[in-house]
Amino acid sequence: MSINILAIESSCDDTSAAVISDSFLLSNIISSQKIHEAYGGVVPELASRAHQQNIIPVVHEALKQAGIDKKELNAVAFTRGPGLMGSLLVGTSFAKGFSRALDIPLIDVNHLQAHILAHFIQTKGEGHTPPEFPFLCLLVSGGNSQIILVKSHKDMEVIGQTIDDAAGEAFDKCAKVMGLPYPGGPVIDRLAKEGNPKAFTFNKPHIPGYNYSFSGLKTSFLYLLRDHLKENPGFIEENKNDLCASLQYTVIEILMDKLRKAAKDLRIKEVAVAGGVSANSALRAAFEEHAKKYGWTIHIPKFAYTTDNAAMVAISGYFKYLDNDFCDISLPPFSRVEV
Ligand code: KG4
């Protein structure tokens, strides 16, 4: 008999529901909230209200597309954290109500672990080779930049992380000062394709170990704009593509330098990338290059699994189900939680 799990993700500004049958994904519905674009960033109160409006239609559609009746579900998995508390509360409360009404177990999922476990999602009719343990995962999103040593589905160790801003945050903040729309990462990626990555140089941080820092880069980008704008008010407009290409080049160099060091020190050649920034085309190209140059076996997620989605919560829930690792209905969400 198959194990059918409904999964809910509501940690930030995407309301998502997915259904998985064993490790095979049957549906993954994502409703991204557009309302935040006007504010240049996610507004927490608006996010929770939008989750409340979206959650029932999204779950309904996920079950419909999967062709699964709610009576056939074996468990409900939900993102418990980290994320925005108001947003998490919507998904958590919904999952709790659903599990209580159907009298099926509830499974809490760590959002960061879920991004990594997305590499184990299978789809019927598609061949897919998941990473072999132990592997390294570069987890890069709007809130995190971490190198994680993944020893098993449930045993993960953060060996390096940002001491200030995340890589996605650096993209978003630099885009904002150039007057680009939110989220800035995908816009920078697009404009960088037409620019020269060596047009401007920025200092790279000197941080010990495998840790990252992006706040210095953000400041040096800001100072470069400020100095040039004094001489030429049209500086940003005239150099937008080169600015984006140079910034993106530096962010990727910083990310890959530490990842390469970790892979070398730990003698690991199985390397994955996850999180919103893993959608970046130049980062994906850097992974391909490293695979050729250093003999890495690389794992790059499908675009649908780069940003927040419930499919990754579903596969994480499935592994916990196999371990009989269920949670109590009284468990609260957490805005901050480690891998
Ligand atoms: O994982 P995610 O969807 O959300 C959280 O951080 O929770 O990541 C969003 C981040 C944003 O900073 C966004 O600008 C960045 O991922 N991002 C990208 C690209 N697509 C999304 N950054 C660079 N290039 C992209 N193509």
Coordinates of C-alpha atoms and ligand atoms in Angstrom, one line a residue:
M1 CA 0.0 0.0 0.0
S2 CA 1.3 3.5 -0.9
I3 CA 1.8 6.2 1.7
N4 CA 0.0 9.4 0.6
I5 CA 1.0 12.6 2.3
L6 CA -0.5 16.1 1.9
A7 CA 2.1 18.8 2.5
I8 CA 1.7 22.5 3.3
E9 CA 4.3 25.3 2.9
S10 CA 3.5 28.8 4.1
S11 CA 6.8 30.1 5.6
C12 CA 7.1 33.4 3.6
D13 CA 5.1 34.7 0.6
D14 CA 4.3 31.5 -1.3
T15 CA 1.2 29.4 -0.3
S16 CA 1.8 25.9 -1.5
A17 CA 0.3 22.4 -1.2
A18 CA 1.6 19.2 -2.6
V19 CA 0.6 15.5 -2.5
I20 CA 3.2 12.7 -2.6
S21 CA 2.7 9.0 -2.9
D22 CA 5.7 7.3 -1.5
S23 CA 8.6 9.3 -2.9
F24 CA 6.7 10.1 -6.1
L25 CA 5.2 13.6 -6.4
L26 CA 1.6 13.7 -7.6
S27 CA 1.0 17.5 -7.4
N28 CA 2.7 20.7 -6.3
I29 CA 0.5 23.9 -6.4
I30 CA 2.1 27.2 -5.6
S31 CA 0.3 30.5 -5.3
S32 CA 3.0 33.3 -5.2
Q33 CA 1.8 36.5 -3.6
K34 CA 2.3 39.5 -6.0
I35 CA 1.1 42.1 -3.5
H36 CA 4.6 42.6 -2.0
E37 CA 6.1 43.8 -5.3
A38 CA 4.7 47.3 -4.7
Y39 CA 6.6 47.5 -1.4
G40 CA 10.0 46.3 -2.5
G41 CA 10.0 43.4 0.0
V42 CA 7.7 41.0 1.9
V43 CA 5.2 42.7 4.2
P44 CA 4.5 40.1 7.0
E45 CA 1.0 41.2 7.8
L46 CA -0.1 41.2 4.1
A47 CA 1.6 37.8 3.7
S48 CA -0.4 36.1 6.5
R49 CA -3.6 37.6 5.2
A50 CA -2.9 36.3 1.6
H51 CA -2.0 32.8 3.0
Q52 CA -5.5 32.8 4.7
Q53 CA -7.2 33.6 1.4
N54 CA -5.1 31.1 -0.6
I55 CA -4.7 28.0 1.5
I56 CA -8.1 26.3 0.9
P57 CA -8.1 26.7 -2.9
V58 CA -4.4 25.6 -3.1
V59 CA -5.0 22.5 -1.0
H60 CA -8.2 21.7 -3.0
E61 CA -6.3 22.0 -6.3
A62 CA -3.4 19.9 -5.0
L63 CA -5.7 17.0 -4.0
K64 CA -7.6 17.4 -7.3
Q65 CA -4.5 17.3 -9.5
A66 CA -3.1 14.3 -7.5
G67 CA -6.4 12.4 -8.0
I68 CA -6.3 11.6 -4.3
D69 CA -9.4 11.9 -2.0
K70 CA -8.6 13.3 1.5
K71 CA -9.8 10.0 3.0
E72 CA -6.8 8.3 1.2
L73 CA -4.3 10.5 3.0
N74 CA -2.0 8.8 5.6
A75 CA -0.5 12.0 7.1
V76 CA -0.3 15.8 6.8
A77 CA 3.1 17.5 6.8
F78 CA 3.7 21.2 7.3
T79 CA 6.6 23.7 7.5
R80 CA 7.1 24.5 11.1
G81 CA 9.9 27.0 10.6
P82 CA 12.0 29.0 10.1
G83 CA 10.0 31.7 8.5
L84 CA 7.6 34.6 9.2
M85 CA 5.6 33.8 12.3
G86 CA 2.2 35.1 11.0
S87 CA 2.7 33.1 7.7
L88 CA 3.8 29.9 9.5
L89 CA 0.8 30.1 11.8
V90 CA -1.6 29.9 8.8
G91 CA -0.1 26.7 7.4
T92 CA 0.5 25.2 10.9
S93 CA -3.1 25.8 12.0
F94 CA -4.5 24.5 8.8
A95 CA -2.4 21.3 8.9
K96 CA -3.4 20.7 12.6
G97 CA -7.1 21.1 11.8
F98 CA -6.9 18.8 8.8
S99 CA -5.0 16.1 10.7
R100 CA -7.4 16.3 13.6
A101 CA -10.5 16.2 11.3
L102 CA -9.2 13.2 9.4
D103 CA -7.6 11.6 12.4
I104 CA -4.3 11.1 10.7
P105 CA -0.7 11.9 12.0
L106 CA 0.8 15.3 11.8
I107 CA 4.5 15.8 10.6
D108 CA 6.5 18.9 11.3
V109 CA 9.2 19.8 8.7
N110 CA 12.2 22.1 8.9
H111 CA 12.1 24.4 5.9
L112 CA 15.8 24.4 5.4
Q113 CA 16.1 20.6 5.5
A114 CA 13.2 20.5 3.1
H115 CA 15.1 22.6 0.5
I116 CA 18.0 20.0 0.7
L117 CA 15.7 17.0 0.6
A118 CA 14.0 18.3 -2.6
H119 CA 16.8 16.5 -4.3
F120 CA 15.1 13.2 -3.4
I121 CA 11.7 14.0 -5.1
Q122 CA 10.9 11.6 -7.9
T123 CA 8.3 12.0 -10.6
K124 CA 6.7 9.1 -12.5
G125 CA 8.2 8.6 -15.9
E126 CA 11.3 10.7 -15.2
G127 CA 14.7 9.1 -14.3
H128 CA 16.3 10.8 -11.4
T129 CA 19.5 10.1 -9.5
P130 CA 19.4 11.4 -5.9
P131 CA 22.7 12.5 -4.2
E132 CA 24.6 9.8 -2.3
F133 CA 25.5 10.4 1.4
P134 CA 27.5 12.1 2.6
F135 CA 27.2 15.1 0.3
L136 CA 27.7 18.9 0.6
C137 CA 24.8 21.2 -0.1
L138 CA 25.1 24.9 -0.7
L139 CA 21.8 26.4 0.6
V140 CA 21.3 29.9 -0.8
S141 CA 18.2 31.9 -0.4
G142 CA 16.9 35.3 0.6
G143 CA 17.4 34.4 4.3
N144 CA 20.3 31.8 4.3
S145 CA 23.7 31.2 2.8
Q146 CA 25.0 27.9 4.3
I147 CA 27.2 25.0 3.5
I148 CA 25.7 21.9 4.9
L149 CA 27.3 18.4 5.3
V150 CA 24.4 16.0 4.7
K151 CA 25.1 12.7 6.3
S152 CA 21.6 11.2 6.0
H153 CA 18.0 12.3 5.5
K154 CA 17.9 13.5 9.1
D155 CA 21.5 14.1 10.1
M156 CA 22.7 17.4 8.7
E157 CA 25.5 19.6 10.0
V158 CA 25.9 23.3 9.1
I159 CA 29.7 23.7 8.5
G160 CA 29.6 27.3 7.2
Q161 CA 27.1 30.1 7.1
T162 CA 26.8 33.8 6.6
I163 CA 27.7 36.0 9.5
D164 CA 25.5 38.8 8.2
D165 CA 23.5 39.1 5.0
A166 CA 22.4 36.1 2.8
A167 CA 23.4 35.9 -0.9
G168 CA 19.8 36.5 -2.0
E169 CA 19.5 39.4 0.3
A170 CA 22.7 41.0 -1.3
F171 CA 21.1 40.6 -4.8
D172 CA 17.8 42.0 -3.6
K173 CA 19.3 45.0 -1.7
C174 CA 21.7 45.9 -4.5
A175 CA 18.9 45.7 -7.0
K176 CA 16.8 48.0 -4.9
V177 CA 19.5 50.7 -4.8
M178 CA 19.6 50.5 -8.7
G179 CA 15.9 51.0 -8.7
L180 CA 15.1 47.5 -10.0
P181 CA 11.9 45.7 -8.9
Y182 CA 11.6 43.1 -6.1
P183 CA 12.8 40.4 -5.9
G184 CA 16.0 41.6 -7.5
G185 CA 17.8 38.3 -7.9
P186 CA 16.0 37.1 -11.1
V187 CA 16.2 40.6 -12.6
I188 CA 20.0 40.8 -12.0
D189 CA 20.3 37.3 -13.5
R190 CA 18.5 38.5 -16.6
L191 CA 20.4 41.8 -17.1
A192 CA 23.8 40.2 -16.2
K193 CA 23.5 38.1 -19.4
E194 CA 24.1 41.3 -21.5
G195 CA 26.8 42.7 -19.2
N196 CA 30.6 42.4 -18.6
P197 CA 31.3 40.5 -15.3
K198 CA 34.8 42.1 -15.1
A199 CA 33.6 45.7 -15.7
F200 CA 33.7 46.6 -12.0
T201 CA 35.6 44.9 -9.2
F202 CA 34.5 44.6 -5.6
N203 CA 36.5 43.5 -2.6
K204 CA 35.8 39.9 -1.5
P205 CA 35.5 39.3 2.3
H206 CA 38.2 37.5 4.3
I207 CA 36.2 35.4 6.7
P208 CA 37.8 32.3 8.4
G209 CA 36.6 28.7 7.8
Y210 CA 33.6 28.1 5.6
N211 CA 31.6 31.1 6.7
Y212 CA 30.3 33.8 4.4
S213 CA 29.8 37.6 4.6
F214 CA 27.9 39.7 2.1
S215 CA 27.4 43.0 3.9
G216 CA 30.8 44.4 2.8
L217 CA 30.0 43.7 -0.8
K218 CA 26.6 45.4 -0.4
T219 CA 28.4 48.5 1.1
S220 CA 31.1 48.6 -1.6
F221 CA 28.4 48.3 -4.3
L222 CA 26.6 51.2 -2.7
Y223 CA 29.8 53.4 -2.5
L224 CA 30.6 52.7 -6.1
L225 CA 27.2 53.9 -7.2
R226 CA 27.4 56.9 -4.9
D227 CA 30.8 58.0 -6.2
H228 CA 29.9 57.6 -9.8
L229 CA 26.5 59.3 -9.5
K230 CA 28.3 62.5 -8.2
E231 CA 30.0 62.8 -11.6
N232 CA 27.3 61.3 -13.8
P233 CA 23.6 61.1 -12.7
G234 CA 23.0 58.7 -15.6
F235 CA 25.6 56.2 -14.3
I236 CA 23.2 53.4 -13.2
E237 CA 21.1 53.6 -16.3
E238 CA 24.2 53.6 -18.6
N239 CA 25.9 50.7 -16.8
K240 CA 23.1 48.6 -15.5
N241 CA 24.0 45.4 -17.3
D242 CA 27.7 45.6 -16.4
L243 CA 26.8 46.4 -12.8
C244 CA 24.5 43.4 -12.6
A245 CA 27.1 41.1 -14.3
S246 CA 29.9 42.3 -12.0
L247 CA 27.9 42.0 -8.8
Q248 CA 26.6 38.5 -9.8
Y249 CA 30.2 37.4 -10.7
T250 CA 31.5 38.5 -7.3
V251 CA 28.6 36.8 -5.3
I252 CA 29.2 33.5 -7.2
E253 CA 33.0 33.7 -6.7
I254 CA 32.5 34.2 -2.9
L255 CA 30.0 31.3 -2.8
M256 CA 32.1 28.9 -4.9
D257 CA 35.5 29.7 -3.2
K258 CA 34.2 28.4 0.2
L259 CA 32.3 25.5 -1.2
R260 CA 35.4 24.4 -3.2
K261 CA 37.5 24.7 0.0
A262 CA 35.0 22.6 2.0
A263 CA 34.8 19.9 -0.7
K264 CA 38.6 19.7 -0.9
D265 CA 39.1 19.6 2.9
L266 CA 36.4 16.9 3.5
R267 CA 37.3 15.0 0.3
I268 CA 33.7 15.1 -0.9
K269 CA 32.8 15.2 -4.6
E270 CA 29.1 14.8 -4.3
V271 CA 27.8 18.4 -4.2
A272 CA 24.3 19.9 -4.4
V273 CA 22.8 23.4 -4.4
A274 CA 19.4 24.4 -3.1
G275 CA 17.2 27.4 -2.3
G276 CA 15.9 30.4 -4.3
V277 CA 19.3 31.6 -5.5
S278 CA 20.0 28.1 -7.0
A279 CA 17.8 29.4 -9.9
N280 CA 20.6 31.7 -10.9
S281 CA 21.9 30.8 -14.3
A282 CA 25.5 31.8 -13.6
L283 CA 25.6 29.8 -10.3
R284 CA 24.3 26.8 -12.2
A285 CA 27.0 27.3 -14.8
A286 CA 29.6 27.5 -12.1
F287 CA 28.5 24.2 -10.7
E288 CA 28.7 22.6 -14.2
E289 CA 32.3 24.0 -14.5
H290 CA 33.3 22.7 -11.1
A291 CA 31.9 19.2 -12.1
K292 CA 34.2 19.2 -15.2
K293 CA 37.2 20.7 -13.5
Y294 CA 37.1 18.9 -10.1
G295 CA 35.2 15.7 -10.9
W296 CA 32.2 16.7 -8.8
T297 CA 28.9 14.8 -9.2
I298 CA 26.5 17.8 -9.0
H299 CA 22.9 18.0 -8.1
I300 CA 21.0 21.1 -9.4
P301 CA 17.3 21.3 -8.6
K302 CA 14.5 21.7 -11.1
F303 CA 13.4 25.4 -11.2
A304 CA 10.0 24.5 -9.5
Y305 CA 11.9 23.3 -6.4
T306 CA 14.3 26.3 -6.1
T307 CA 11.8 28.8 -4.6
D308 CA 9.5 27.8 -1.7
N309 CA 7.3 24.9 -2.5
A310 CA 5.3 22.2 -0.7
A311 CA 6.8 19.3 -2.8
M312 CA 10.0 19.5 -0.7
V313 CA 7.9 19.5 2.5
A314 CA 6.1 16.4 1.2
I315 CA 9.3 14.4 0.5
S316 CA 10.7 15.4 4.0
G317 CA 7.3 14.4 5.5
Y318 CA 7.6 11.0 3.7
F319 CA 11.0 10.3 5.2
K320 CA 9.8 11.2 8.7
Y321 CA 6.7 9.0 8.2
L322 CA 9.0 6.0 7.5
D323 CA 10.7 6.8 10.8
N324 CA 7.4 7.1 12.6
D325 CA 8.5 10.6 13.5
F326 CA 5.2 12.4 14.1
C327 CA 4.5 15.6 16.1
D328 CA 2.1 16.6 18.7
I329 CA -0.8 18.9 17.9
S330 CA 0.4 21.3 20.6
L331 CA 3.8 22.0 18.8
P332 CA 4.1 25.7 17.9
P333 CA 5.8 27.1 14.8
F334 CA 9.3 28.6 15.1
S335 CA 10.4 31.7 13.3
R336 CA 14.1 30.8 13.8
V337 CA 15.4 27.2 13.8
E338 CA 18.7 25.6 12.7
V339 CA 19.1 22.8 10.2
Ligands
KG4_1 O1 14.3 30.3 -1.1 P1 13.6 31.6 -1.5 O2 12.5 31.5 -2.5 O3 13.0 32.3 -0.3 C1 13.5 32.5 0.9 O4 14.6 33.1 1.1 O5 12.8 32.1 1.8 O6 14.7 32.6 -2.1 C2 14.4 33.9 -2.5 C3 15.6 34.5 -2.9 C4 15.5 36.0 -3.2 O7 16.5 36.7 -2.6 C5 15.6 36.1 -4.8 O8 16.1 37.3 -5.2 C6 16.6 35.0 -5.0 O9 16.1 33.9 -4.2 N1 16.5 34.5 -6.4 C7 17.5 34.6 -7.3 C8 17.1 34.1 -8.5 N2 15.8 33.7 -8.4 C9 15.5 33.9 -7.1 N3 18.8 35.2 -7.1 C10 19.6 35.2 -8.2 N4 19.3 34.7 -9.4 C11 18.0 34.2 -9.6 N5 17.7 33.7 -10.8

